[in-house]
Amino acid sequence: MNILENKTLNRWLTTTNHKDVGLMYFFATLLFGFIGLLLSLLIRIQLYQPNNGTAWLDWAPGDDAGAFYNSMVTMHGAVMVLFFVSPLSFAFANYVVPLQIGAKDMAFPRLNALSFWTFLFGGLVAASGFVFGGAADVGWTFYSPLTSLEYSPGNGVNLAGAGLVLLIISVTASTINFIVTILYHRQKNMDIWDMPMFTWTMLFTVILMLTIFPILLAALLMLVGDRLFETVFFIDENRGSILWGHLFWFFGHPEVYVVLLPELGMLAEIVPVFARKPLYGKRYIIYSLIVGTVLSVIVWVHHMFITGIDPLLREVMSVTTELISIPFAVIMICLIATLYDGKITFPTANLFALGAIGIFVIGGVTGVFLSSAAIDYHLRGTYYLVAHFHYTLGAVTLGVVAAVYYWYPLMFGRILDERLGKLHFWGSFFGTILTMTPLFYLTDMPRRIYVYGANEHELVWGDYHFWATIGAFVVFVAQLIFLYNLIRSYSHGREAGSNPWNGSTQEWGSE
Amino acid sequence: MKINTIRLFGLLAAVFALVFSNNALACASCIETGTTGVHAEKYDQLMGWYLLIGGIVSLLVYAWFTWLLYKFRASEGSQDPEDAPKLGEIPKHRGDPKWTWFVTVAIFAILMGLTAGTINMVEFYENPEEGWGDGPLTVQVTAHRYYWEFEYPNGNKTYDNLIVPINTIVILEVTTDDVWHNFAVPSLRLKIDAIPHQTNVIWFDAPDVGEYPISCMELCGSDHTDMTGNLILVEPEVYENGIDEDFA
């Protein structure tokens, strides 16, 4: 039988419907998420005790254990941020935003399908390095000249670069699509101030993405030039190396807000529904989002405090970085204040949302420490930093998973099993805390080393890494429960009806 | 009843976990050993302020958050609030601008206080004149994949071990021969990037004899792990006698 005559396959390969595209994003990001999770487990196994040999690293492709470890940390970071958390938000955005604003579909449905397919192949190309002789092993920051042909002759950097270029094509098409859809395809009677919060945050997200991803594209094209056509943008003696730093972080810092903003929108949808009260200070949240979005593009030098740049610039960027904590603190306070006078119930979706707020407070406060140039001198490049950004990104992931529980009934008509869901939540919540809290103590341990314990002091690090590894396994088991729940509830879940959570936004009234 | 007990237990455990992790912030740097030098002293003071204020703020937020969750939890027979979300209705505006302004101004004030300390500290790191000892003694540091090279004023070189006298202002001029590295001495709260074709300067002044680990804190390639060394602080006489012979 001709495979192209297969109706199901044909449908999914050619669909342009926003719900179908959203579902495909959903499954693809889950795949990437599990790849990222497995990489993190391998990292944790390697670090669980001092002087751990490299035995298991040795079956790696190539004969270089260090390079393989480096490629794992690189791909874990790149896959989790660029191909898991952010696109998972886009899965919901594709599915929910047109419904929330009463649009028939995205403004450009075919472009939307193109976005998905370039995203999928981008991710596969970037990860394919593991099969083709070694994935990129230069850290997700891609600092030049480590990425130059001289120091990284392999295919890994080329493949990761190609994957990222595909991702940027996808993102650019997607951002234009969302901006046009949200601004011009709302139903006639919906004022922009009446838009639901998730749509609002997606609007800011895509505007921010459209601002920063072209910079990364430019930087990547220059890097490709350096590697393939003998240009010298980033290996030039006149500050070529630091040029990469600026270009990368001009993209790289706002990228974390690209990841964060949709999650804040999800929390702002979920918390009011389960507190049975309107969102506190919706307008203040929107103003804060405007301020936060603008500030996010003028803080990037805090990643470069110790590159020897002008002290005045360091002080200015310290201040802007501390200021950016204000709008996000206001948003968190408003989310918590929403609970006041409510009638709070605790289904799994709300547990994940509240857990995300709880974890985010720690991530945010430690971020304020790191915003200080002086304190960053000591903590930069250590496990303290690792713990900080895993707390923030951990909170983001909990928030996005809350959205999975919240919108699964909309997408599949059934409610995810609550009993399994609660196991999943408590495992993820305590697992995250157990994994990341011990790492706060390791303020003198460098990131990205795969063996430690050369002296008595380094042996102490082992106690902390041991608990972190236990925590990582708790998280992993919880995610297996989640996977089982996703599959089982598809056929066995409780029927959801049209509005299982008593939500107020329009997607619950649609067919 | 049983379900409620489990819920209460869950809530308490969550609060405990968050307070525990909050506590970890306060204990950050408590496992470090062999701290010395004027930078470490000033740094720990500044960090102390950040930790204290960060700890208080987050504990207040957690206390408030937990109280709200407990106080306004749904109980049997409780009614939906009047303004509960209803399908198809735009929720009423809720919120009072004065609280938002209060939060904004309060955080702003706290941050600006902390920032003043930060700016002082940044200036301090820039000014070797603030040290108390002799000197300055300038050492050229060149990072290689995967070792450190130190060149002293008289032209002698050592590898991986930097040997300098105590109670002396030491100025390090750091660069690299190949890719980005990062020269870090955690015990002295020192860290500076080593960037190709560029020299970055950092200084220190420490009073205690001893060995303090040096790490590379920027990924520099497959043997990044092995790029370690020691800062060896010695009495000035030892340094004077030793540096003329082959110290390494």
PDB file of C-alpha atoms in Angstrom, chain A residues 25-277:
ATOM      1  CA  TYR A  25       3.971  20.933  19.145  1.00  0.00           C
ATOM      2  CA  PHE A  26       2.775  19.270  22.337  1.00  0.00           C
ATOM      3  CA  PHE A  27       4.001  15.788  21.373  1.00  0.00           C
ATOM      4  CA  ALA A  28       7.250  17.012  19.819  1.00  0.00           C
ATOM      5  CA  THR A  29       8.177  19.077  22.893  1.00  0.00           C
ATOM      6  CA  LEU A  30       7.402  16.138  25.180  1.00  0.00           C
ATOM      7  CA  LEU A  31       9.862  14.105  23.106  1.00  0.00           C
ATOM      8  CA  PHE A  32      12.540  16.792  23.416  1.00  0.00           C
ATOM      9  CA  GLY A  33      11.723  17.206  27.103  1.00  0.00           C
ATOM     10  CA  PHE A  34      12.425  13.533  27.751  1.00  0.00           C
ATOM     11  CA  ILE A  35      15.683  13.736  25.784  1.00  0.00           C
ATOM     12  CA  GLY A  36      16.721  16.683  27.967  1.00  0.00           C
ATOM     13  CA  LEU A  37      15.623  14.851  31.112  1.00  0.00           C
ATOM     14  CA  LEU A  38      17.652  11.754  30.225  1.00  0.00           C
ATOM     15  CA  LEU A  39      20.730  13.898  29.583  1.00  0.00           C
ATOM     16  CA  SER A  40      20.314  15.523  32.991  1.00  0.00           C
ATOM     17  CA  LEU A  41      20.072  12.087  34.617  1.00  0.00           C
ATOM     18  CA  LEU A  42      23.334  11.015  32.958  1.00  0.00           C
ATOM     19  CA  ILE A  43      24.977  14.205  34.248  1.00  0.00           C
ATOM     20  CA  ARG A  44      23.674  13.555  37.756  1.00  0.00           C
ATOM     21  CA  ILE A  45      24.853   9.918  37.700  1.00  0.00           C
ATOM     22  CA  GLN A  46      28.336  11.041  36.702  1.00  0.00           C
ATOM     23  CA  LEU A  47      28.471  13.538  39.582  1.00  0.00           C
ATOM     24  CA  TYR A  48      26.863  11.521  42.359  1.00  0.00           C
ATOM     25  CA  GLN A  49      30.101  10.761  44.182  1.00  0.00           C
ATOM     26  CA  PRO A  50      33.626  12.200  44.281  1.00  0.00           C
ATOM     27  CA  ASN A  51      36.294  10.660  42.065  1.00  0.00           C
ATOM     28  CA  ASN A  52      33.671   8.890  40.010  1.00  0.00           C
ATOM     29  CA  GLY A  53      35.478   7.197  37.158  1.00  0.00           C
ATOM     30  CA  THR A  54      34.691   7.843  33.559  1.00  0.00           C
ATOM     31  CA  ALA A  55      33.869   4.232  32.821  1.00  0.00           C
ATOM     32  CA  TRP A  56      30.385   4.863  31.556  1.00  0.00           C
ATOM     33  CA  LEU A  57      31.511   7.913  29.600  1.00  0.00           C
ATOM     34  CA  ASP A  58      33.890   5.713  27.667  1.00  0.00           C
ATOM     35  CA  TRP A  59      31.288   3.930  25.588  1.00  0.00           C
ATOM     36  CA  ALA A  60      30.462   7.348  24.221  1.00  0.00           C
ATOM     37  CA  PRO A  61      30.983   8.067  20.531  1.00  0.00           C
ATOM     38  CA  GLY A  62      34.567   9.136  20.057  1.00  0.00           C
ATOM     39  CA  ASP A  63      37.164   8.338  22.669  1.00  0.00           C
ATOM     40  CA  ASP A  64      37.054  11.564  24.638  1.00  0.00           C
ATOM     41  CA  ALA A  65      35.113  11.299  27.909  1.00  0.00           C
ATOM     42  CA  GLY A  66      35.465  15.026  28.662  1.00  0.00           C
ATOM     43  CA  ALA A  67      34.133  16.050  25.275  1.00  0.00           C
ATOM     44  CA  PHE A  68      31.182  13.703  25.651  1.00  0.00           C
ATOM     45  CA  TYR A  69      30.344  15.101  29.074  1.00  0.00           C
ATOM     46  CA  ASN A  70      30.575  18.611  27.648  1.00  0.00           C
ATOM     47  CA  SER A  71      28.242  17.691  24.818  1.00  0.00           C
ATOM     48  CA  MET A  72      25.740  16.377  27.362  1.00  0.00           C
ATOM     49  CA  VAL A  73      25.659  19.595  29.391  1.00  0.00           C
ATOM     50  CA  THR A  74      25.509  21.617  26.178  1.00  0.00           C
ATOM     51  CA  MET A  75      22.633  19.677  24.687  1.00  0.00           C
ATOM     52  CA  HIS A  76      20.787  19.434  28.008  1.00  0.00           C
ATOM     53  CA  GLY A  77      20.765  23.232  28.228  1.00  0.00           C
ATOM     54  CA  ALA A  78      19.976  23.924  24.594  1.00  0.00           C
ATOM     55  CA  VAL A  79      17.258  21.286  24.302  1.00  0.00           C
ATOM     56  CA  MET A  80      15.519  22.165  27.570  1.00  0.00           C
ATOM     57  CA  VAL A  81      15.381  25.918  26.995  1.00  0.00           C
ATOM     58  CA  LEU A  82      15.006  26.192  23.216  1.00  0.00           C
ATOM     59  CA  PHE A  83      13.229  22.973  22.260  1.00  0.00           C
ATOM     60  CA  PHE A  84      11.218  22.045  25.356  1.00  0.00           C
ATOM     61  CA  VAL A  85       9.937  24.788  27.674  1.00  0.00           C
ATOM     62  CA  SER A  86       9.513  27.577  25.161  1.00  0.00           C
ATOM     63  CA  PRO A  87       7.836  25.518  22.402  1.00  0.00           C
ATOM     64  CA  LEU A  88       5.631  23.754  24.955  1.00  0.00           C
ATOM     65  CA  SER A  89       4.202  27.187  25.688  1.00  0.00           C
ATOM     66  CA  PHE A  90       3.717  27.571  21.955  1.00  0.00           C
ATOM     67  CA  ALA A  91       1.798  24.306  21.874  1.00  0.00           C
ATOM     68  CA  PHE A  92      -0.783  25.869  24.177  1.00  0.00           C
ATOM     69  CA  ALA A  93      -0.550  29.216  22.450  1.00  0.00           C
ATOM     70  CA  ASN A  94      -1.400  27.584  19.133  1.00  0.00           C
ATOM     71  CA  TYR A  95      -4.279  25.683  20.610  1.00  0.00           C
ATOM     72  CA  VAL A  96      -5.712  28.204  23.026  1.00  0.00           C
ATOM     73  CA  VAL A  97      -4.973  31.756  21.868  1.00  0.00           C
ATOM     74  CA  PRO A  98      -7.227  31.714  18.776  1.00  0.00           C
ATOM     75  CA  LEU A  99     -10.023  30.236  20.916  1.00  0.00           C
ATOM     76  CA  GLN A 100      -9.517  32.802  23.669  1.00  0.00           C
ATOM     77  CA  ILE A 101      -9.901  35.736  21.297  1.00  0.00           C
ATOM     78  CA  GLY A 102     -12.581  34.210  19.079  1.00  0.00           C
ATOM     79  CA  ALA A 103     -10.418  33.914  15.959  1.00  0.00           C
ATOM     80  CA  LYS A 104     -11.269  31.138  13.491  1.00  0.00           C
ATOM     81  CA  ASP A 105      -7.644  30.068  13.193  1.00  0.00           C
ATOM     82  CA  MET A 106      -4.225  31.665  13.169  1.00  0.00           C
ATOM     83  CA  ALA A 107      -3.906  34.528  10.709  1.00  0.00           C
ATOM     84  CA  PHE A 108      -1.612  32.505   8.425  1.00  0.00           C
ATOM     85  CA  PRO A 109      -2.390  28.810   8.986  1.00  0.00           C
ATOM     86  CA  ARG A 110       0.062  27.442   6.435  1.00  0.00           C
ATOM     87  CA  LEU A 111       2.866  29.571   7.804  1.00  0.00           C
ATOM     88  CA  ASN A 112       1.939  28.145  11.198  1.00  0.00           C
ATOM     89  CA  ALA A 113       2.410  24.592   9.937  1.00  0.00           C
ATOM     90  CA  LEU A 114       5.739  25.641   8.427  1.00  0.00           C
ATOM     91  CA  SER A 115       6.777  26.960  11.849  1.00  0.00           C
ATOM     92  CA  PHE A 116       6.107  23.612  13.429  1.00  0.00           C
ATOM     93  CA  TRP A 117       7.964  21.535  10.862  1.00  0.00           C
ATOM     94  CA  THR A 118      11.046  23.776  10.817  1.00  0.00           C
ATOM     95  CA  PHE A 119      11.031  23.686  14.631  1.00  0.00           C
ATOM     96  CA  LEU A 120      10.837  19.891  14.680  1.00  0.00           C
ATOM     97  CA  PHE A 121      13.631  19.407  12.146  1.00  0.00           C
ATOM     98  CA  GLY A 122      15.689  22.128  13.834  1.00  0.00           C
ATOM     99  CA  GLY A 123      15.594  20.169  17.071  1.00  0.00           C
ATOM    100  CA  LEU A 124      16.345  16.861  15.378  1.00  0.00           C
ATOM    101  CA  VAL A 125      19.260  18.351  13.425  1.00  0.00           C
ATOM    102  CA  ALA A 126      20.738  19.907  16.575  1.00  0.00           C
ATOM    103  CA  ALA A 127      20.446  16.645  18.530  1.00  0.00           C
ATOM    104  CA  SER A 128      21.637  14.492  15.619  1.00  0.00           C
ATOM    105  CA  GLY A 129      25.225  15.310  16.503  1.00  0.00           C
ATOM    106  CA  PHE A 130      25.062  12.485  19.054  1.00  0.00           C
ATOM    107  CA  VAL A 131      24.645  10.072  16.156  1.00  0.00           C
ATOM    108  CA  PHE A 132      27.016  11.763  13.731  1.00  0.00           C
ATOM    109  CA  GLY A 133      30.286  11.743  15.602  1.00  0.00           C
ATOM    110  CA  GLY A 134      29.658  13.980  18.606  1.00  0.00           C
ATOM    111  CA  ALA A 135      27.160  16.742  19.411  1.00  0.00           C
ATOM    112  CA  ALA A 136      28.219  20.333  20.139  1.00  0.00           C
ATOM    113  CA  ASP A 137      30.409  20.324  23.243  1.00  0.00           C
ATOM    114  CA  VAL A 138      31.091  24.021  23.688  1.00  0.00           C
ATOM    115  CA  GLY A 139      28.437  24.957  26.252  1.00  0.00           C
ATOM    116  CA  TRP A 140      25.071  26.378  25.231  1.00  0.00           C
ATOM    117  CA  THR A 141      26.676  29.849  25.257  1.00  0.00           C
ATOM    118  CA  PHE A 142      28.858  28.921  22.263  1.00  0.00           C
ATOM    119  CA  TYR A 143      31.682  31.219  23.368  1.00  0.00           C
ATOM    120  CA  SER A 144      34.089  32.033  20.585  1.00  0.00           C
ATOM    121  CA  PRO A 145      36.901  31.120  19.816  1.00  0.00           C
ATOM    122  CA  LEU A 146      36.104  27.709  21.354  1.00  0.00           C
ATOM    123  CA  THR A 147      33.544  27.338  18.563  1.00  0.00           C
ATOM    124  CA  SER A 148      36.092  28.187  15.858  1.00  0.00           C
ATOM    125  CA  LEU A 149      37.285  25.566  13.423  1.00  0.00           C
ATOM    126  CA  GLU A 150      40.645  25.491  15.157  1.00  0.00           C
ATOM    127  CA  TYR A 151      39.291  24.326  18.531  1.00  0.00           C
ATOM    128  CA  SER A 152      36.093  22.524  17.477  1.00  0.00           C
ATOM    129  CA  PRO A 153      36.820  20.811  14.173  1.00  0.00           C
ATOM    130  CA  GLY A 154      33.941  18.333  14.480  1.00  0.00           C
ATOM    131  CA  ASN A 155      30.439  18.478  13.029  1.00  0.00           C
ATOM    132  CA  GLY A 156      28.698  19.118  16.350  1.00  0.00           C
ATOM    133  CA  VAL A 157      28.859  22.910  16.236  1.00  0.00           C
ATOM    134  CA  ASN A 158      27.783  22.990  12.572  1.00  0.00           C
ATOM    135  CA  LEU A 159      24.792  20.767  13.294  1.00  0.00           C
ATOM    136  CA  ALA A 160      23.764  22.741  16.376  1.00  0.00           C
ATOM    137  CA  GLY A 161      24.137  25.968  14.396  1.00  0.00           C
ATOM    138  CA  ALA A 162      22.032  24.581  11.550  1.00  0.00           C
ATOM    139  CA  GLY A 163      19.398  23.414  14.038  1.00  0.00           C
ATOM    140  CA  LEU A 164      19.287  26.858  15.632  1.00  0.00           C
ATOM    141  CA  VAL A 165      18.939  28.577  12.254  1.00  0.00           C
ATOM    142  CA  LEU A 166      15.933  26.356  11.498  1.00  0.00           C
ATOM    143  CA  LEU A 167      14.537  27.212  14.929  1.00  0.00           C
ATOM    144  CA  ILE A 168      14.932  30.926  14.231  1.00  0.00           C
ATOM    145  CA  ILE A 169      13.085  30.573  10.913  1.00  0.00           C
ATOM    146  CA  SER A 170      10.310  28.814  12.809  1.00  0.00           C
ATOM    147  CA  VAL A 171      10.226  31.433  15.544  1.00  0.00           C
ATOM    148  CA  THR A 172      10.217  34.390  13.170  1.00  0.00           C
ATOM    149  CA  ALA A 173       7.299  32.999  11.159  1.00  0.00           C
ATOM    150  CA  SER A 174       5.494  32.145  14.374  1.00  0.00           C
ATOM    151  CA  THR A 175       5.936  35.562  15.991  1.00  0.00           C
ATOM    152  CA  ILE A 176       4.568  37.427  12.961  1.00  0.00           C
ATOM    153  CA  ASN A 177       1.670  35.011  12.907  1.00  0.00           C
ATOM    154  CA  PHE A 178       0.790  35.577  16.558  1.00  0.00           C
ATOM    155  CA  ILE A 179       1.161  39.351  16.415  1.00  0.00           C
ATOM    156  CA  VAL A 180      -1.198  39.591  13.427  1.00  0.00           C
ATOM    157  CA  THR A 181      -3.625  37.092  14.917  1.00  0.00           C
ATOM    158  CA  ILE A 182      -3.808  38.766  18.302  1.00  0.00           C
ATOM    159  CA  LEU A 183      -3.982  42.331  17.016  1.00  0.00           C
ATOM    160  CA  TYR A 184      -6.228  41.903  13.955  1.00  0.00           C
ATOM    161  CA  HIS A 185      -8.212  38.698  14.316  1.00  0.00           C
ATOM    162  CA  ARG A 186      -9.938  39.242  17.649  1.00  0.00           C
ATOM    163  CA  GLN A 187     -13.692  38.992  17.589  1.00  0.00           C
ATOM    164  CA  LYS A 188     -15.266  42.400  16.973  1.00  0.00           C
ATOM    165  CA  ASN A 189     -16.462  43.162  20.486  1.00  0.00           C
ATOM    166  CA  MET A 190     -13.267  42.263  22.298  1.00  0.00           C
ATOM    167  CA  ASP A 191     -11.322  45.275  23.483  1.00  0.00           C
ATOM    168  CA  ILE A 192      -7.578  44.725  23.798  1.00  0.00           C
ATOM    169  CA  TRP A 193      -7.860  45.240  27.580  1.00  0.00           C
ATOM    170  CA  ASP A 194     -10.412  42.441  27.752  1.00  0.00           C
ATOM    171  CA  MET A 195      -8.018  39.868  26.332  1.00  0.00           C
ATOM    172  CA  PRO A 196      -7.335  36.953  28.684  1.00  0.00           C
ATOM    173  CA  MET A 197      -3.962  37.017  30.447  1.00  0.00           C
ATOM    174  CA  PHE A 198      -2.432  34.113  28.520  1.00  0.00           C
ATOM    175  CA  THR A 199      -3.054  35.908  25.236  1.00  0.00           C
ATOM    176  CA  TRP A 200      -1.560  39.072  26.724  1.00  0.00           C
ATOM    177  CA  THR A 201       1.622  37.348  27.809  1.00  0.00           C
ATOM    178  CA  MET A 202       1.926  35.601  24.434  1.00  0.00           C
ATOM    179  CA  LEU A 203       1.716  38.997  22.763  1.00  0.00           C
ATOM    180  CA  PHE A 204       4.650  40.261  24.838  1.00  0.00           C
ATOM    181  CA  THR A 205       6.510  36.999  24.324  1.00  0.00           C
ATOM    182  CA  VAL A 206       6.359  37.141  20.548  1.00  0.00           C
ATOM    183  CA  ILE A 207       7.250  40.839  20.426  1.00  0.00           C
ATOM    184  CA  LEU A 208      10.305  40.084  22.552  1.00  0.00           C
ATOM    185  CA  MET A 209      11.191  37.093  20.396  1.00  0.00           C
ATOM    186  CA  LEU A 210      10.962  39.174  17.254  1.00  0.00           C
ATOM    187  CA  THR A 211      13.369  41.632  18.867  1.00  0.00           C
ATOM    188  CA  ILE A 212      16.066  39.193  19.897  1.00  0.00           C
ATOM    189  CA  PHE A 213      16.084  36.156  17.603  1.00  0.00           C
ATOM    190  CA  PRO A 214      17.316  38.120  14.557  1.00  0.00           C
ATOM    191  CA  ILE A 215      20.388  39.063  16.604  1.00  0.00           C
ATOM    192  CA  LEU A 216      21.093  35.389  17.234  1.00  0.00           C
ATOM    193  CA  LEU A 217      20.565  34.672  13.535  1.00  0.00           C
ATOM    194  CA  ALA A 218      23.080  37.352  12.592  1.00  0.00           C
ATOM    195  CA  ALA A 219      25.577  35.994  15.120  1.00  0.00           C
ATOM    196  CA  LEU A 220      25.097  32.421  13.896  1.00  0.00           C
ATOM    197  CA  LEU A 221      25.539  33.407  10.246  1.00  0.00           C
ATOM    198  CA  MET A 222      28.786  35.151  11.184  1.00  0.00           C
ATOM    199  CA  LEU A 223      29.858  32.039  13.085  1.00  0.00           C
ATOM    200  CA  VAL A 224      29.038  29.843  10.096  1.00  0.00           C
ATOM    201  CA  GLY A 225      31.085  32.237   7.981  1.00  0.00           C
ATOM    202  CA  ASP A 226      34.016  31.831  10.367  1.00  0.00           C
ATOM    203  CA  ARG A 227      33.771  28.070  10.248  1.00  0.00           C
ATOM    204  CA  LEU A 228      33.038  27.477   6.592  1.00  0.00           C
ATOM    205  CA  PHE A 229      34.193  30.530   4.617  1.00  0.00           C
ATOM    206  CA  GLU A 230      37.269  31.697   6.500  1.00  0.00           C
ATOM    207  CA  THR A 231      35.824  34.978   7.712  1.00  0.00           C
ATOM    208  CA  VAL A 232      37.177  36.273  11.036  1.00  0.00           C
ATOM    209  CA  PHE A 233      34.226  37.902  12.805  1.00  0.00           C
ATOM    210  CA  PHE A 234      34.786  36.153  16.118  1.00  0.00           C
ATOM    211  CA  ILE A 235      38.443  35.189  15.909  1.00  0.00           C
ATOM    212  CA  ASP A 236      39.622  38.667  14.996  1.00  0.00           C
ATOM    213  CA  GLU A 237      42.296  40.050  17.292  1.00  0.00           C
ATOM    214  CA  ASN A 238      40.361  43.242  17.791  1.00  0.00           C
ATOM    215  CA  ARG A 239      37.727  42.101  20.283  1.00  0.00           C
ATOM    216  CA  GLY A 240      36.212  39.440  18.063  1.00  0.00           C
ATOM    217  CA  SER A 241      35.716  37.136  21.017  1.00  0.00           C
ATOM    218  CA  ILE A 242      33.885  39.657  23.152  1.00  0.00           C
ATOM    219  CA  LEU A 243      31.690  40.585  20.183  1.00  0.00           C
ATOM    220  CA  TRP A 244      30.232  37.083  20.355  1.00  0.00           C
ATOM    221  CA  GLY A 245      29.613  37.544  24.059  1.00  0.00           C
ATOM    222  CA  HIS A 246      27.612  40.723  23.492  1.00  0.00           C
ATOM    223  CA  LEU A 247      25.623  39.365  20.548  1.00  0.00           C
ATOM    224  CA  PHE A 248      24.893  36.093  22.283  1.00  0.00           C
ATOM    225  CA  TRP A 249      23.776  37.605  25.585  1.00  0.00           C
ATOM    226  CA  PHE A 250      21.732  40.308  23.882  1.00  0.00           C
ATOM    227  CA  PHE A 251      19.726  37.324  22.691  1.00  0.00           C
ATOM    228  CA  GLY A 252      20.427  35.008  25.609  1.00  0.00           C
ATOM    229  CA  HIS A 253      19.179  37.077  28.495  1.00  0.00           C
ATOM    230  CA  PRO A 254      15.804  38.136  27.063  1.00  0.00           C
ATOM    231  CA  GLU A 255      15.386  34.486  26.047  1.00  0.00           C
ATOM    232  CA  VAL A 256      14.810  33.574  29.695  1.00  0.00           C
ATOM    233  CA  TYR A 257      11.952  36.096  29.759  1.00  0.00           C
ATOM    234  CA  VAL A 258      10.649  34.534  26.534  1.00  0.00           C
ATOM    235  CA  VAL A 259      10.460  31.325  28.526  1.00  0.00           C
ATOM    236  CA  LEU A 260       9.011  32.971  31.632  1.00  0.00           C
ATOM    237  CA  LEU A 261       6.283  35.262  30.222  1.00  0.00           C
ATOM    238  CA  PRO A 262       3.931  32.573  28.828  1.00  0.00           C
ATOM    239  CA  GLU A 263       4.207  30.702  32.104  1.00  0.00           C
ATOM    240  CA  LEU A 264       3.145  33.821  34.026  1.00  0.00           C
ATOM    241  CA  GLY A 265       0.161  34.038  31.689  1.00  0.00           C
ATOM    242  CA  MET A 266      -0.740  30.427  32.454  1.00  0.00           C
ATOM    243  CA  LEU A 267      -0.534  31.047  36.201  1.00  0.00           C
ATOM    244  CA  ALA A 268      -2.712  34.132  35.763  1.00  0.00           C
ATOM    245  CA  GLU A 269      -5.315  31.928  34.033  1.00  0.00           C
ATOM    246  CA  ILE A 270      -5.155  29.011  36.452  1.00  0.00           C
ATOM    247  CA  VAL A 271      -4.879  30.600  39.900  1.00  0.00           C
ATOM    248  CA  PRO A 272      -8.045  32.780  39.626  1.00  0.00           C
ATOM    249  CA  VAL A 273     -10.118  29.848  38.339  1.00  0.00           C
ATOM    250  CA  PHE A 274      -9.252  27.673  41.337  1.00  0.00           C
ATOM    251  CA  ALA A 275      -9.359  30.531  43.838  1.00  0.00           C
ATOM    252  CA  ARG A 276     -12.814  31.446  42.450  1.00  0.00           C
ATOM    253  CA  LYS A 277     -11.845  35.122  42.434  1.00  0.00           C
TER     254      LYS A 277
END
